[in-house]
C-alpha angles and dihedrals in degrees: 000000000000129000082231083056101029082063088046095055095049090045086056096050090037087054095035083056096046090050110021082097099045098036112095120222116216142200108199086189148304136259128233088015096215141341149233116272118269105019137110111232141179117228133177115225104207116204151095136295092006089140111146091012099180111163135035118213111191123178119248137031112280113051123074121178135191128207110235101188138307129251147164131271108246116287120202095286112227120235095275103056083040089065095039099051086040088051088049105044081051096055096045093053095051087055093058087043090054087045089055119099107275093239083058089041097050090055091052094041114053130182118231098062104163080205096062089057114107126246125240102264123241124186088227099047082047103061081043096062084038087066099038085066101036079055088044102047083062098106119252122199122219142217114288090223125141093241095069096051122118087005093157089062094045125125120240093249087042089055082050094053091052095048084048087051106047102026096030102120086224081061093054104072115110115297118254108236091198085073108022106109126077132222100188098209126193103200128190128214125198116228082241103030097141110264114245146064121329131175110244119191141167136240107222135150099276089049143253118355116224113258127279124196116249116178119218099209134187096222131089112268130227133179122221120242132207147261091055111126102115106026132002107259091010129182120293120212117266092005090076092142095044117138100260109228113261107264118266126277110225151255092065141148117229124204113195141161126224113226120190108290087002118154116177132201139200136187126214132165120238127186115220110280105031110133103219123210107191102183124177132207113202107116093033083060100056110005098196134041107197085201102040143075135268080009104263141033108299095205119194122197125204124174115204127187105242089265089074097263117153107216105159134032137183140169091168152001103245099292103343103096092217108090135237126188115194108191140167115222107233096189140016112263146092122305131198128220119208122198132182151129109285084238091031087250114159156173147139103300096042076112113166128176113202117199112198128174136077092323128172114230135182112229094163147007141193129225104024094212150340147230119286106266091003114120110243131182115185124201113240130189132181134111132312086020112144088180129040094209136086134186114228119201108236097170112142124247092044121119108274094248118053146174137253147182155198117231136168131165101324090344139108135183137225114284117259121190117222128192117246103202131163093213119106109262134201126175121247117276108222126230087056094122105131133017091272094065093022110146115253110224131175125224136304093019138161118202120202115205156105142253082239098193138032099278093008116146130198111211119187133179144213140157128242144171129267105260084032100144110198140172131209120197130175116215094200117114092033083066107053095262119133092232114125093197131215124191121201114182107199136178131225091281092056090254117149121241102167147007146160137188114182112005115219131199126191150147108202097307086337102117100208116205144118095260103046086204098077120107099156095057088204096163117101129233139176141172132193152158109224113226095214151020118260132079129304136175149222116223111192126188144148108278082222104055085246126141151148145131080301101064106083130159141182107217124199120205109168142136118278105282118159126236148165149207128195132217113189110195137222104040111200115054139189124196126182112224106282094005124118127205129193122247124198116222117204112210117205108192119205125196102013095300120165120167156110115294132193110219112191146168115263128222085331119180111243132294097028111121127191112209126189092022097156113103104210119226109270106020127119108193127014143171117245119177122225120191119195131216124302102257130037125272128230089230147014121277128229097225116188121179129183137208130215142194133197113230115186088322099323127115122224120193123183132174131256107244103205120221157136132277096217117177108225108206109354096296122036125067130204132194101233105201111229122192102240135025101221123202132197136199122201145154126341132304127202106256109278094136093066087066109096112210121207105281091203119074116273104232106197112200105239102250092010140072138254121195116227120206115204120191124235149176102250098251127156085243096064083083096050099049120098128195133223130173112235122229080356120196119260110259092025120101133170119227141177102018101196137178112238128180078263094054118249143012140184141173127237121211128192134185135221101235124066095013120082140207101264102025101138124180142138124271115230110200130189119203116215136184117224112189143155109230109234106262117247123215119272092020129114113254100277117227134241124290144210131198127178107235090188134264117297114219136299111287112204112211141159133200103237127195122235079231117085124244106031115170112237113253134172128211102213093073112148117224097232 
């Protein structure tokens, strides 16, 4: 090796080593996004940095999953590999064709091809063809891509699929890095694996992936092939008289891509009678697209009769972007099913999984939740259903909203979402229509019930004292009801104190809610502090005159009463032994409250440590560190942390939910709930945890300094490490960084504009060695360098007055 390679090399590792914590690994999607029980399938993970991908972690008992290798997406092929893929794909086919019945083979190989007569010879154009071969028997290697494996054992529609794929002009615009590079996956699923949605990542080294969705189904599984734009099995060039597949027996599952300006059909036979639910997954499999409007795959779904005749549509299903077509077959025959973008956009992870058969489906249920250990059975109605009822699980300790299903023998119903509360509860009482016959309920109350009618409006009443201070809030939409809720609070006179249409959280582009997935907040909310005794009433309707049996709601009036809920985001972490790396917590505050909250580990193995726990009054996000044990660990761990709140003497706890902060169309973010926060730890990290940071509160005097110790073990390094505050506070800035016999020490300074008096947070700091390399002899001097040693933990501190009494304030309030 040489000495140029040999420094390479170095420079690689120095800089892997430097990185590998702070670089994110990312799955752009998954294809195909989830399998049949009890099969064994081969999937392709599309991202970025999943180099050295080496272990796969998905949710739940019942699916393992292996990596196979790891590979890259396809890259403009020069003029050699061209040839040669062409050559081969050639060849293959040929092959099939010579495998086909002779009675198929004579009709695709006739024979009088003017192009298989020989050409007259000449000594010249011989020793040129001579050389071309000579040329082309030199080997060529091709791209190490998933779609050229097991060629030799490939269909001849397969082999077409491949040659649309890779030569198709929609498949040659420039490559998209964030997904250009390919985990290929073989993933095992158990006969009884549990059906649903699971998270799938990947272990690679730069450590865990976020989640992706992948879907354990009950139905068999197919995989589309192209070309199929403008029929399903149509016609491939040059094969124009080859026998077309039969048409698929339902019920199936099938998995698809989307290309730019893709559309894809299927056929499928149906007998009179069958009442047909197609329903798509696009948008349920990656919620959000950062580079696309309106921010996911907008599927759209059409069904034709095999004479070309268009009977059903659908873009949507009421306000859920994923389509579903619901369809009684009037006569025995084939169908076709066309899928595609609404503006025939398109890439590698527009993925979409259609279910179609005799399919039970939930279109409505009522009612939308229960009380905590009280046993509760909703109504449900919809299509395919041989039963109207529906257990829902009430046990305590759960997340408030939950999910339910429909199963019977080997199927397995939509997913609806229900509402888990502790308030007494009673269902609406109709005819309440005015105040007059307004329904008189007592507080805290939840009221179960439905705008019945197109224009209909539920009124209900209750008395109250003058200073009351009380809150409504529909759970609808949230729970997959139509209802696009307005609240009106009125007195006795009929005067409005309050009302809301559509209630809207956010912090800057951040969407704050308990879903994550919502961008229409159609859900009501009002607060208000009532200015006499006497009674009032809420008077809650749809903002768009709509109604029906659909159109359920659960409706909370109650007294003031704060309360809280946590998103911790990312989800997935990796920590090298004895590193530490910073989390950011998202605090939605419900009911005005505005208070201190603990956040701490919960039931955590041992050697994990939460630092900078304390949610100061006020604030709405803040970074908190977590360091992990001081040696790896063989697997990921689940980590699940909580968050409480004392309440006139009463202590609320409530669970971190961990999740993503994902951007949907180049501006707005949303927090997508995922089901684990896993946590990895791997390698080995300087020793920043050994660094104890100050366990009281630094006060720093507004327009003044405040010097911080931190302890250390007495290391030469000590004098070549160098601190900055990560995502640092405007106004605040970190000076003289000593040694001391301690360890280390540093000054805070903090100006008087535009810090405040009040303002608390917590101090990221990242360590760094600056050092100059001994020179060797017969080299030129070598420069300074500067390596990242890892963050050090959270440090809490607030900005104080010189002046007493100064109210505690934070400056990351959010203005919703």
């Amino acid at each position: 090796m040489s000495l140029f390679h040999k420094m390479l090399l170095c420079g690689i590792v120095s800089f892997s080593a430097m990185t590998a914590w702070a670089a994110e690994a990312e799955v752009g999607y998954l294809f195909p996004a989830g399998g049949q029980q009890g099969t064994t399938i081969r999937i392709t993970a599309g991202g970025q940095f999943l180099r050295g991908a080496d272990h796969v972690y998905i949710s739940g008992d019942g699916v393992t999953a292996k990596v196979i290798r790891n590979a890259r997406g396809f890259q403009n092929l020069n003029g050699d590999q061209r040839r040669e893929l062409q050559k081969k794909l050639k060849e293959l086919r040929d092959e099939r064709i010579k495998e086909l019945p002779p009675d198929v083979r004579a009709k695709l190989t006739p024979k009088n091809n003017a192009a298989s007569k020989k050409a007259p010879t000449n000594k010249k154009n011989e020793k040129k063809a001579e050389e071309k071969e000579k040329q082309e028997t030199k080997p060529v290697k091709l791209p190490d891509h998933p779609l050229l494996d097991d060629l030799e054992h490939k269909s001849l529609r397969q082999l077409a699929d491949i040659s649309d794929q890779i030569f198709m002009p929609r498949n040659k615009l420039q490559p998209n890095r964030q997904l250009a590079e390919i985990v290929v996956i073989d993933v095992t699923i158990a006969p009884d694996a549990e059906p649903g949605f699971r998270e799938l990542r990947l272990s690679t080294r730069f450590g865990l992936t976020n989640p992706m969705v992948f879907q354990v189904g009950t139905l068999p599984e197919t995989r589309e092939l192209e070309p199929n734009d403008t029929e399903a099995y149509q016609k491939i060039p040059g094969l124009n008289d080859l026998p077309r597949p039969d048409p698929l027996n339902l019920p199936i599952v099938i998995n698809g891509q989307i290309r730019p300006g893709d559309v894809d059909r299927f056929r499928f036979k149906a007998k009179k009678g069958q009442k047909l639910v197609i329903e798509t997954h696009a948008r349920s499999l990656i919620p959000y697209l950062a580079d696309a409007v309106p921010g996911w795959f907008q599927a759209t779904v059409a069904l034709y009769t095999a004479s070309g005749n268009e009977v059903a549509f659908a873009d949507d299903f009421r306000f859920n972007p994923d389509p579903v077509l619901y369809y009684e077959i009037t006569r025995d025959g084939n169908y076709e099913l066309e899928i595609r973008d609404s503006i025939y956009r398109g890439r590698e992870d527009f993925v979409y999984r259609v279910e179609i058969g005799e399919l039970p489906f939930i279109t409505q249920m009522f009612p939308l939740g229960g009380k905590e250990k009280a046993e509760t059975t909703a109504a449900i109605d919809g299509w395919n259903l041989p039963q109207k009822q529906l257990s829902l699980d009430t046990a305590a300790g759960s997340a408030r909203i939950r999910k339910a299903v429909f199963k019977d023998d080997k199927q397995v119903s939509n997913v609806v979402p229900y509402a888990v509360d502790t308030l007494p509860e009673c269902n609406e009482n109709e005819a309440n229509n005015d105040v007059k016959t307004a329904q008189k309920i007592s507080l805290p109350k939840i009221i179960n019930g439905r705008i019945a009618v197109a224009g209909d409006r539920d009124v209900f009443e209750f008395s109250a004292k003058a200073g009351d201070e009380i809150t409504a809030e529909v759970y609808a939409r949230r729970l997959n009801s139509p209802l696009d809720s307005l609240l009106r609070l009125t007195d006795a006179k009929g005067s409005v104190i309050e009302w809301n249409d559509d209630y809207v959280v956010k912090d800057s582009y951040l969407h704050k809610d308990i879903v994550g997935l919502t961008t229409h907040h159609a859900d009501a909310y009002l607060i208000a502090k009532l200015p006499q005794a006497g009674p009032y009433y809420i008077h809650l309707s749809d903002s768009q005159n709509h109604g029906g049996d659909a159109f359920a709601y659960r409706l909370h009036v109650k007294p003031k009463q704060p309360d809280f809920a946590l998103r911790m985001t990312p989800s997935s972490l990796t920590i090298p032994a004895r590193g530490i790396v910073p989390v950011t917590v998202h605090v939605l505050r419900e009911n005005g409250f505005d208070g201190e909250i603990e956040v701490s580990l919960k039931k955590a193995p041992p050697g994990f440590e939460l630092k900078g726990g304390k949610i100061p009054a006020g604030c709405d996000r803040i970074r908190m560190t977590l360091s992990g044990p001081q040696e790896p660990l063989s697997e990921p761990v689940d980590l699940k942390l909580q968050g409480s709140i004392n309440v006139d003497g009463k202590t609320i706890t409530r669970d971190v939910v961990p999740a993503d902060d994902r951007m949907q169309a180049f501006l707005y973010r949303h927090l997508v709930p995922s089901e684990q926060c896993l946590v990895q730890v791997k390698g080995k990290q300087w020793f920043t945890q050994s660094i104890e940071v100050p366990d009281a509160l630094v006060k720093v005097p507004l327009g003044g300094s405040k010097q911080v110790t931190l302890k250390a073990p007495k290391r030469p390094v000590l004098k070549e490490l160098r601190l900055q505050m990560q995502n640092a506070p405007d106004g605040l800035s970190l000076e003289n960084v000593k040694v001391i016999p301690e360890g280390l020490s540093f000054t805070l300074k903090a100006d008087k504009e535009p810090l405040t008096a009040g303002f608390a947070d917590n101090l990221i700091i990242e360590a760094f060695r600056e050092y100059t390399p001994a020179p060797k002899e017969g080299q030129p001097a070598p420069k300074q360098r500067r390596d990242s040693m890892g963050v050090i933990g959270a440090i809490p501190i607030q900005i104080v007055d010189t002046q007493p009494s100064v109210a505690v304030k934070s400056a990351q309030k959010s203005p919703g």
